[in-house]
Short mmCIF file of C-alpha atoms in Angstrom, two decimals:
data_model
loop_
_atom_site.label_atom_id
_atom_site.label_comp_id
_atom_site.label_asym_id
_atom_site.label_seq_id
_atom_site.Cartn_x
_atom_site.Cartn_y
_atom_site.Cartn_z
CA MET A 22 24.64 -24.70 15.16
CA PRO A 23 22.26 -24.28 12.20
CA THR A 24 19.85 -21.36 12.23
CA PRO A 25 16.22 -22.39 12.99
CA LYS A 26 14.16 -22.32 9.81
CA ALA A 27 11.74 -19.74 11.21
CA LEU A 28 14.64 -17.30 11.69
CA ARG A 29 16.41 -17.81 8.37
CA PRO A 30 14.79 -14.79 6.65
CA PHE A 31 16.54 -12.57 9.22
CA ALA A 32 19.86 -13.40 7.57
CA HIS A 33 18.85 -11.00 4.77
CA ARG A 34 19.33 -7.30 5.49
CA GLU A 35 16.36 -6.11 3.41
CA TYR A 36 14.01 -8.45 5.24
CA ARG A 37 15.28 -7.29 8.62
CA VAL A 38 14.55 -3.70 7.67
CA LEU A 39 11.12 -4.52 6.25
CA ILE A 40 9.94 -6.76 9.08
CA MET A 41 11.15 -4.32 11.74
CA ALA A 42 9.17 -1.51 10.14
CA LEU A 43 6.14 -3.77 9.67
CA ALA A 44 6.22 -4.87 13.31
CA ILE A 45 6.26 -1.28 14.54
CA SER A 46 3.55 -0.27 12.07
CA ILE A 47 1.14 -3.06 13.01
CA PHE A 48 1.81 -2.37 16.70
CA GLY A 49 0.71 1.20 15.97
CA SER A 50 -2.38 -0.12 14.17
CA GLY A 51 -3.27 -2.09 17.29
CA MET A 52 -2.89 1.07 19.36
CA TRP A 53 -5.06 3.00 16.91
CA ALA A 54 -7.92 0.49 17.29
CA VAL A 55 -8.24 1.47 20.96
CA ALA A 56 -7.14 5.11 20.74
CA MET A 57 -9.70 5.79 17.98
CA VAL A 58 -12.56 4.36 20.05
CA TYR A 59 -11.82 6.48 23.10
CA GLN A 60 -11.03 9.55 21.03
CA VAL A 61 -14.51 9.32 19.50
CA ILE A 62 -16.05 8.85 22.95
CA HIS A 63 -13.99 11.77 24.29
CA LEU A 64 -15.48 13.95 21.55
CA GLY A 65 -18.99 13.05 22.69
CA GLY A 66 -19.64 10.30 20.17
CA GLY A 67 -21.70 7.22 20.85
CA PRO A 68 -22.21 3.86 19.13
CA LEU A 69 -23.52 5.50 15.94
CA GLU A 70 -20.55 7.84 15.59
CA LEU A 71 -18.12 5.07 16.40
CA SER A 72 -19.77 2.86 13.79
CA LEU A 73 -19.46 5.61 11.18
CA VAL A 74 -15.74 6.07 11.87
CA ALA A 75 -15.10 2.32 11.74
CA THR A 76 -17.13 2.05 8.54
CA ALA A 77 -15.08 4.86 6.97
CA GLY A 78 -11.91 2.86 7.50
CA SER A 79 -13.45 -0.29 6.03
CA ALA A 80 -14.85 1.65 3.08
CA GLY A 81 -11.43 3.05 2.21
CA LEU A 82 -9.93 -0.42 2.34
CA VAL A 83 -12.60 -2.14 0.23
CA ALA A 84 -12.91 0.68 -2.30
CA PHE A 85 -9.20 0.84 -3.13
CA VAL A 86 -7.84 -2.66 -2.59
CA LEU A 87 -8.10 -3.60 -6.28
CA ALA A 88 -6.39 -0.35 -7.23
CA GLY A 89 -3.73 -1.21 -4.66
CA GLY A 90 -3.07 -4.50 -6.42
CA ILE A 91 -2.68 -2.78 -9.79
CA ALA A 92 -0.33 -0.22 -8.25
CA ALA A 93 1.79 -2.97 -6.68
CA ASP A 94 2.33 -4.43 -10.17
CA ARG A 95 3.09 -1.04 -11.75
CA VAL A 96 4.89 1.08 -9.16
CA PRO A 97 8.16 0.13 -7.43
CA GLN A 98 6.98 -1.61 -4.30
CA ARG A 99 9.63 0.00 -2.13
CA LEU A 100 8.39 3.48 -3.01
CA LEU A 101 4.76 2.43 -2.58
CA ILE A 102 5.35 1.03 0.91
CA ILE A 103 7.30 4.10 2.00
CA ALA A 104 4.64 6.43 0.55
CA VAL A 105 1.86 4.61 2.41
CA GLU A 106 3.73 4.77 5.70
CA GLY A 107 4.39 8.47 5.10
CA ALA A 108 0.68 9.06 4.49
CA ASN A 109 -0.19 7.14 7.66
CA LEU A 110 2.24 9.33 9.58
CA ALA A 111 0.76 12.52 8.14
CA VAL A 112 -2.81 11.47 9.00
CA ILE A 113 -2.11 10.35 12.58
CA ALA A 114 0.17 13.30 13.28
CA SER A 115 -2.56 15.68 12.06
CA ILE A 116 -5.19 14.05 14.29
CA SER A 117 -2.78 14.13 17.22
CA GLY A 118 -1.97 17.79 16.68
CA LEU A 119 -5.63 18.77 16.35
CA ALA A 120 -6.50 16.79 19.48
CA MET A 121 -3.69 18.34 21.53
CA ALA A 122 -4.79 21.81 20.40
CA GLY A 123 -8.43 21.08 21.23
CA TRP A 124 -9.57 21.52 17.63
CA LEU A 125 -10.31 17.90 16.75
CA GLN A 126 -13.80 17.05 15.50
CA LEU A 127 -15.46 13.75 14.70
CA TRP A 128 -15.28 14.29 10.96
CA HIS A 129 -11.50 14.66 11.24
CA VAL A 130 -11.29 11.20 12.81
CA ALA A 131 -13.61 9.72 10.14
CA VAL A 132 -11.57 11.19 7.29
CA GLY A 133 -8.36 9.97 8.96
CA ALA A 134 -9.80 6.45 9.30
CA PHE A 135 -10.78 6.48 5.62
CA VAL A 136 -7.26 7.49 4.53
CA LEU A 137 -5.72 4.82 6.76
CA GLY A 138 -8.01 2.27 5.11
CA VAL A 139 -6.89 3.42 1.67
CA GLY A 140 -3.27 3.13 2.81
CA ALA A 141 -3.81 -0.47 3.94
CA ALA A 142 -5.35 -1.23 0.53
CA PHE A 143 -2.09 -0.19 -1.14
CA PHE A 144 0.31 -1.50 1.51
CA PHE A 145 -0.53 -5.18 1.74
CA PRO A 146 -0.44 -6.07 -1.99
CA ALA A 147 2.89 -4.23 -2.23
CA TYR A 148 4.25 -6.04 0.83
CA SER A 149 3.20 -9.42 -0.57
CA ALA A 150 4.80 -8.60 -3.93
CA ILE A 151 8.09 -7.31 -2.54
CA LEU A 152 8.90 -10.34 -0.38
CA PRO A 153 9.92 -12.56 -3.35
CA ARG A 154 12.26 -9.77 -4.46
CA ILE A 155 14.22 -9.66 -1.23
CA LEU A 156 14.11 -13.32 -0.13
CA PRO A 157 14.99 -16.64 -1.77
CA SER A 158 11.98 -18.85 -2.41
CA GLU A 159 12.92 -21.34 0.30
CA ASP A 160 12.60 -18.61 2.98
CA LEU A 161 9.17 -17.30 1.95
CA LEU A 162 7.25 -19.79 4.11
CA ALA A 163 9.20 -18.73 7.19
CA ALA A 164 8.70 -15.05 6.36
CA ASN A 165 4.94 -15.45 6.00
CA GLY A 166 4.86 -17.47 9.20
CA MET A 167 6.77 -14.75 11.03
CA GLU A 168 4.22 -12.14 9.94
CA GLY A 169 1.38 -14.44 10.97
CA THR A 170 3.01 -14.83 14.38
CA MET A 171 3.63 -11.13 14.93
CA ARG A 172 0.23 -9.83 13.86
CA PRO A 173 -1.96 -11.32 16.63
CA ILE A 174 0.68 -10.60 19.28
CA LEU A 175 1.30 -6.97 18.30
CA GLN A 176 -1.94 -5.88 16.66
CA GLN A 177 -4.46 -7.78 18.76
CA ALA A 178 -2.73 -7.88 22.13
CA ALA A 179 0.28 -5.62 22.80
CA GLY A 180 -0.83 -2.57 20.80
CA PRO A 181 -4.34 -2.35 22.30
CA ALA A 182 -2.96 -3.01 25.79
CA VAL A 183 -0.43 -0.15 25.57
CA ALA A 184 -3.04 2.20 24.12
CA GLY A 185 -5.44 1.33 26.93
CA ILE A 186 -2.78 2.17 29.50
CA LEU A 187 -2.06 5.53 27.83
CA VAL A 188 -5.76 6.40 27.62
CA ALA A 189 -6.32 5.54 31.28
CA ALA A 190 -3.15 7.26 32.54
CA LEU A 191 -3.17 10.33 30.29
CA SER A 192 -5.78 10.85 27.55
CA PRO A 193 -6.92 9.50 24.16
CA SER A 194 -4.92 12.22 22.40
CA HIS A 195 -1.71 10.97 24.06
CA ALA A 196 -2.49 7.47 22.79
CA VAL A 197 -2.95 8.88 19.27
CA THR A 198 0.41 10.61 19.65
CA GLY A 199 1.91 7.22 20.52
CA VAL A 200 0.47 5.86 17.26
CA ALA A 201 2.10 8.75 15.38
CA VAL A 202 5.46 7.92 16.97
CA CYS A 203 5.10 4.32 15.75
CA HIS A 204 4.43 5.42 12.17
CA LEU A 205 7.28 7.92 12.27
CA THR A 206 9.68 5.21 13.42
CA ALA A 207 8.44 2.77 10.77
CA PHE A 208 8.74 5.46 8.07
CA ILE A 209 12.35 6.19 9.02
CA ILE A 210 13.27 2.50 9.05
CA LEU A 211 11.66 1.84 5.65
CA ASN A 212 13.91 4.43 4.06
CA PHE A 213 16.82 2.08 4.73
CA LEU A 214 15.46 -0.47 2.27
CA GLY A 215 17.98 -1.10 -0.48
CA ARG A 216 17.68 0.82 -3.72
CA HIS A 217 17.67 -2.37 -5.77
CA SER A 218 13.97 -2.68 -4.91
CA LEU A 219 13.30 0.54 -6.82
CA GLU A 220 12.97 -1.20 -10.16
CA ALA A 221 9.34 -1.44 -11.21
CA PRO A 222 8.10 -4.95 -11.95
CA ALA A 223 7.16 -5.79 -15.51
CA ASN A 224 3.41 -5.50 -15.83
CA GLY A 225 2.85 -6.83 -19.29
CA ALA A 226 1.64 -3.46 -20.48
CA GLU A 227 3.76 -3.75 -23.59
CA GLN A 228 1.64 -6.69 -24.66
CA ALA A 229 -1.45 -4.52 -24.82
CA GLY A 230 -0.09 -2.76 -27.88
CA PRO A 231 0.99 0.84 -28.34
CA ALA A 232 -1.42 3.68 -27.85
CA ARG A 233 -2.97 5.17 -30.96
CA VAL A 234 -1.59 8.50 -32.05
CA GLY A 235 -3.76 11.32 -30.80
CA GLU A 236 -5.64 9.22 -28.25
CA PRO A 237 -6.26 11.25 -25.07
CA GLY A 238 -3.84 10.37 -22.30
CA GLU A 239 -6.59 9.90 -19.71
CA GLN A 240 -8.34 7.34 -21.90
CA VAL A 241 -5.05 5.49 -22.43
CA ILE A 242 -4.46 5.31 -18.66
CA ARG A 243 -8.03 4.19 -18.00
CA ALA A 244 -7.86 1.49 -20.66
CA SER A 245 -4.50 0.31 -19.36
CA LEU A 246 -5.80 0.09 -15.78
CA LEU A 247 -8.84 -1.89 -16.91
CA HIS A 248 -6.55 -4.17 -18.91
CA ASP A 249 -4.42 -4.79 -15.81
CA LEU A 250 -7.49 -5.61 -13.73
CA ARG A 251 -8.92 -7.93 -16.38
CA GLU A 252 -5.55 -9.67 -16.67
CA GLY A 253 -5.48 -10.42 -12.95
CA ILE A 254 -9.07 -11.68 -12.94
CA SER A 255 -8.49 -13.76 -16.08
CA TYR A 256 -5.43 -15.44 -14.57
CA THR A 257 -7.42 -16.27 -11.43
CA LEU A 258 -10.34 -17.74 -13.36
CA ARG A 259 -8.15 -19.98 -15.50
CA THR A 260 -6.03 -21.25 -12.59
CA PRO A 261 -8.13 -23.94 -10.84
CA TRP A 262 -6.22 -24.20 -7.56
CA LEU A 263 -6.31 -20.42 -7.16
CA LEU A 264 -9.94 -19.99 -8.20
CA TRP A 265 -11.29 -22.73 -5.94
CA THR A 266 -9.23 -21.59 -2.99
CA LEU A 267 -10.85 -18.17 -3.35
CA VAL A 268 -14.28 -19.79 -3.68
CA TRP A 269 -13.63 -21.62 -0.41
CA ALA A 270 -12.47 -18.35 1.18
CA CYS A 271 -15.69 -16.60 0.12
CA ILE A 272 -17.84 -19.37 1.59
CA SER A 273 -15.87 -19.48 4.83
CA VAL A 274 -15.99 -15.71 5.33
CA LEU A 275 -19.72 -15.65 4.62
CA PHE A 276 -20.54 -18.47 7.03
CA LEU A 277 -17.98 -17.94 9.82
CA ILE A 278 -17.27 -14.25 10.41
CA GLY A 279 -20.83 -13.30 11.38
CA PRO A 280 -21.30 -16.09 13.95
CA ILE A 281 -17.89 -15.41 15.53
CA GLU A 282 -18.17 -11.61 15.61
CA VAL A 283 -21.91 -11.19 16.25
CA LEU A 284 -23.23 -14.37 17.89
CA LEU A 285 -20.28 -15.54 20.01
CA PRO A 286 -20.89 -12.76 22.61
CA PHE A 287 -24.38 -14.20 23.16
CA VAL A 288 -22.94 -17.70 23.49
CA VAL A 289 -20.68 -16.29 26.20
CA ARG A 290 -23.60 -14.60 27.93
CA ASP A 291 -26.28 -17.26 27.62
CA GLN A 292 -24.32 -20.53 27.67
CA LEU A 293 -21.20 -19.65 29.66
CA ALA A 294 -22.71 -16.98 31.97
CA GLY A 295 -19.77 -14.74 31.07
CA ASP A 296 -19.28 -11.06 30.30
CA SER A 297 -17.21 -8.90 27.96
CA ARG A 298 -14.00 -9.90 29.72
CA MET A 299 -14.63 -13.57 28.98
CA PHE A 300 -15.45 -12.72 25.36
CA GLY A 301 -12.23 -10.73 25.01
CA PHE A 302 -10.25 -13.55 26.59
CA LEU A 303 -11.72 -16.06 24.13
CA LEU A 304 -10.73 -13.86 21.20
CA ALA A 305 -7.24 -13.59 22.70
CA ILE A 306 -7.03 -17.39 22.87
CA MET A 307 -7.99 -17.59 19.21
CA GLY A 308 -5.22 -15.07 18.47
CA VAL A 309 -2.71 -17.13 20.44
CA GLY A 310 -3.73 -20.16 18.41
CA GLY A 311 -3.08 -18.17 15.25
CA ALA A 312 0.36 -17.15 16.46
CA VAL A 313 1.27 -20.72 17.42
CA GLY A 314 0.05 -22.10 14.08
CA SER A 315 2.03 -19.51 12.15
CA LEU A 316 5.22 -20.08 14.14
CA VAL A 317 5.05 -23.85 13.80
CA THR A 318 4.45 -23.60 10.04
CA ALA A 319 7.33 -21.15 9.69
CA SER A 320 9.62 -23.61 11.46
CA LEU A 321 8.93 -26.46 9.04
CA ARG A 322 9.52 -27.15 5.38
CA LEU A 323 6.75 -26.43 2.91
CA PRO A 324 4.94 -29.79 2.68
CA ARG A 325 5.14 -31.63 -0.60
CA ARG A 326 1.35 -31.97 -0.52
CA TYR A 327 1.03 -28.23 0.11
CA LEU A 328 -2.47 -27.74 -1.36
CA THR A 329 -3.83 -30.77 0.49
CA VAL A 330 -2.33 -29.67 3.81
CA MET A 331 -3.68 -26.15 3.30
CA MET A 332 -7.24 -27.22 2.50
CA VAL A 333 -7.35 -29.94 5.18
CA SER A 334 -6.10 -27.44 7.77
CA TRP A 335 -8.80 -24.97 6.84
CA GLY A 336 -11.55 -27.55 6.55
CA VAL A 337 -10.80 -29.60 9.66
CA GLY A 338 -10.13 -26.47 11.72
CA THR A 339 -13.72 -25.27 11.34
CA VAL A 340 -15.26 -28.54 12.57
CA PRO A 341 -14.98 -27.66 16.32
CA LEU A 342 -16.98 -24.49 15.67
CA ALA A 343 -19.97 -26.65 14.75
CA ALA A 344 -20.36 -27.57 18.43
CA VAL A 345 -19.83 -24.08 19.91
CA GLY A 346 -23.57 -23.43 19.97
CA ILE A 347 -24.18 -26.32 22.39
CA MET A 348 -21.08 -26.04 24.59
CA ASP A 349 -21.56 -24.92 28.19
CA SER A 350 -17.89 -25.12 29.21
CA PHE A 351 -15.56 -22.15 28.85
CA TRP A 352 -12.57 -24.39 28.23
CA ALA A 353 -14.39 -26.33 25.53
CA VAL A 354 -15.20 -23.13 23.63
CA ALA A 355 -11.65 -21.88 24.22
CA ALA A 356 -10.21 -25.11 22.80
CA ALA A 357 -12.47 -24.87 19.73
CA LEU A 358 -11.36 -21.29 19.06
CA PHE A 359 -7.70 -22.14 19.65
CA VAL A 360 -7.89 -24.96 17.09
CA PHE A 361 -9.71 -22.69 14.65
CA GLY A 362 -7.09 -19.96 15.03
CA ALA A 363 -4.14 -22.35 14.76
CA THR A 364 -5.35 -24.29 11.72
CA GLY A 365 -6.49 -21.12 10.00
CA SER A 366 -3.01 -19.66 10.36
CA VAL A 367 -1.35 -22.83 9.04
CA GLY A 368 -3.45 -22.52 5.88
CA MET A 369 -2.85 -18.78 5.55
CA VAL A 370 0.92 -19.07 5.83
CA ILE A 371 0.97 -21.74 3.12
CA TRP A 372 -1.46 -19.71 1.02
CA GLY A 373 0.67 -16.56 1.13
CA THR A 374 3.72 -18.59 0.18
CA LEU A 375 1.93 -20.19 -2.76
CA LEU A 376 0.93 -16.78 -4.11
CA GLN A 377 4.54 -15.65 -3.98
CA ARG A 378 5.93 -18.83 -5.54
CA ARG A 379 3.33 -19.87 -8.09
CA VAL A 380 1.76 -16.62 -9.30
CA PRO A 381 3.84 -14.83 -11.99
CA ALA A 382 5.69 -11.85 -10.54
CA HIS A 383 3.96 -9.28 -12.76
CA LEU A 384 0.52 -10.45 -11.53
CA LEU A 385 1.27 -10.95 -7.84
CA GLY A 386 -0.01 -7.60 -6.61
CA ARG A 387 -3.30 -7.91 -8.48
CA VAL A 388 -3.96 -11.50 -7.45
CA SER A 389 -3.16 -10.68 -3.80
CA SER A 390 -5.57 -7.75 -3.90
CA LEU A 391 -8.32 -9.93 -5.42
CA ASP A 392 -7.91 -12.34 -2.50
CA PHE A 393 -8.08 -9.42 -0.09
CA PHE A 394 -11.10 -7.94 -1.85
CA VAL A 395 -13.33 -11.02 -1.89
CA SER A 396 -12.64 -11.60 1.79
CA LEU A 397 -13.31 -8.00 2.81
CA ALA A 398 -16.40 -7.60 0.64
CA LEU A 399 -18.23 -10.48 2.33
CA MET A 400 -17.26 -9.69 5.92
CA PRO A 401 -19.93 -6.99 6.42
CA VAL A 402 -22.46 -9.17 4.59
CA SER A 403 -21.80 -12.05 6.99
CA MET A 404 -22.11 -9.79 10.03
CA ALA A 405 -25.28 -8.20 8.65
CA LEU A 406 -26.91 -11.62 8.10
CA ALA A 407 -25.92 -13.17 11.44
CA GLY A 408 -28.30 -11.07 13.54
CA PRO A 409 -31.45 -11.64 11.44
CA ALA A 410 -30.57 -15.34 11.12
CA ALA A 411 -30.45 -15.63 14.91
CA GLU A 412 -33.97 -14.18 15.08
CA VAL A 413 -35.45 -17.11 13.16
CA LEU A 414 -32.95 -19.92 13.84
CA PRO A 415 -31.41 -21.21 17.07
CA VAL A 416 -27.80 -20.17 17.58
CA TRP A 417 -26.65 -23.79 17.88
CA LEU A 418 -28.01 -24.53 14.39
CA ILE A 419 -26.22 -21.52 12.88
CA PHE A 420 -22.88 -22.66 14.33
CA LEU A 421 -23.58 -26.24 13.25
CA VAL A 422 -24.16 -25.14 9.65
CA ALA A 423 -21.15 -22.78 9.68
CA GLY A 424 -18.82 -25.43 11.05
CA GLY A 425 -20.17 -28.10 8.70
CA VAL A 426 -20.33 -26.23 5.39
CA CYS A 427 -16.66 -25.25 5.30
CA PRO A 428 -15.18 -28.79 5.50
CA VAL A 429 -17.58 -29.94 2.78
CA MET A 430 -16.58 -27.01 0.58
CA ALA A 431 -12.90 -27.78 1.22
CA VAL A 432 -13.41 -31.32 -0.11
CA ILE A 433 -15.37 -30.04 -3.12
CA ALA A 434 -12.65 -27.49 -3.92
CA MET A 435 -9.92 -30.12 -3.74
CA ILE A 436 -11.84 -32.45 -6.06
CA VAL A 437 -13.00 -29.91 -8.64
CA ALA A 438 -9.60 -28.19 -8.85
CA ARG A 439 -7.81 -31.56 -8.79
CA MET A 440 -5.47 -30.20 -6.17
CA PRO A 441 -3.73 -33.51 -5.29
CA ASP A 442 -2.70 -33.92 -8.93
CA ASP A 443 -1.80 -30.25 -9.28
CA GLU A 444 0.58 -30.16 -6.33
CA LEU A 445 2.42 -33.23 -7.61
CA ALA A 446 2.66 -31.72 -11.10
CA HIS A 447 4.06 -28.48 -9.66
CA PRO A 448 6.47 -29.38 -6.85
CA LEU A 449 7.93 -26.37 -5.08
CA ASP A 450 11.43 -27.71 -4.57
CA ARG A 451 12.61 -26.34 -7.92
CA ALA A 452 14.34 -23.08 -8.74
CA PRO A 453 12.08 -20.01 -8.62
CA ASP A 454 12.59 -19.24 -12.32
CA VAL A 455 11.29 -22.68 -13.25
CA GLU A 456 8.31 -22.28 -10.93
CA ARG A 457 7.31 -18.96 -12.44
CA ALA A 458 7.83 -20.17 -15.98
CA THR A 459 5.34 -22.99 -15.42
CA ALA A 460 2.90 -21.06 -13.21
CA GLY A 461 0.99 -19.58 -16.10
CA GLY A 462 -0.09 -23.02 -17.25
CA ASP A 463 -1.65 -23.95 -13.90
#
């Protein structure tokens, strides 16, 4: 009996090691999201203190994600991933120890959140860049789909649920200790990754020319880092399908995140007569949709019209959100969020696979981090604008605009970048070496 396509990556030992460690690590991240909240409250903190701790984590992520992309293209990804997991372990273990001893203070938690954010900034570009090294190209779609399936289940559901049980039964510090155990386990597993992944990827540094004799080493390093960053940005700007996909991502984050995160709770309260439990359940349904979309995509072949399917999934999936502001049925809102989560995951799985198959290997970390950066940078902007917008505009109009702009932008991106022609000119059923050799001319 042939192995289901979604499970084919598990035939490779290195992937089994990596995905097992990743699953445990993101489960721990889900636990931390709850344990951190109640640890802050246990220390006497309120909404302001909790906001500061959460902001510290976001600041570490945004501030270092571009550096993380450069590092992923310069440093052996295996060592980078192991180092990040080791740093995560050290931070959480320190917070756990201080909490158990009764010495923990709020600033300890804020610093820990910042370091965890920095770690995430280095981890995800390295993870994206290492997958093509340990898997054949035909298994990358399934691998990205598997991650997209695991993340909502472990990070958004199982991890927070277990942490909530530990907090209620024991204490926040015991939940933090559970997070430390997760990172310790993931760290141990990652050390079983094969040594062949130790070789650093070529970063094109030799093309920049040799350093001048007598030039200070710090200036050489700085110039080289800036060169690496410019190279990644330049490749993105001259690659239409990549550039316009990122433009669409910026628009979608700006218009969608704020309404979903900030205004949806008021839709639940005012239109559905619900409470926080209903809001949480709706978010869970959106997460289930994401998991289903990822799993289905992982089980299928990469479509020949991969750019078209990706953009249509993203564009069409936002249309139901346009009506959320006028819906008075829980199941109607739930269906809209399920569709949004499922179609968004279909596009993301294809997107991650395209990065790994069409972006040259020595640029993959930087391009992945640029994608991460533009998304993260606009998230707080969207959330900051949603509240004031709701003061002057009706909520139904905000959702209508958000759900209507994204499909229009998807069509514009496809036309301007000539995506239908591009995907036919660059079919992804060829050998990886051929794909990468032609990727630079996209």
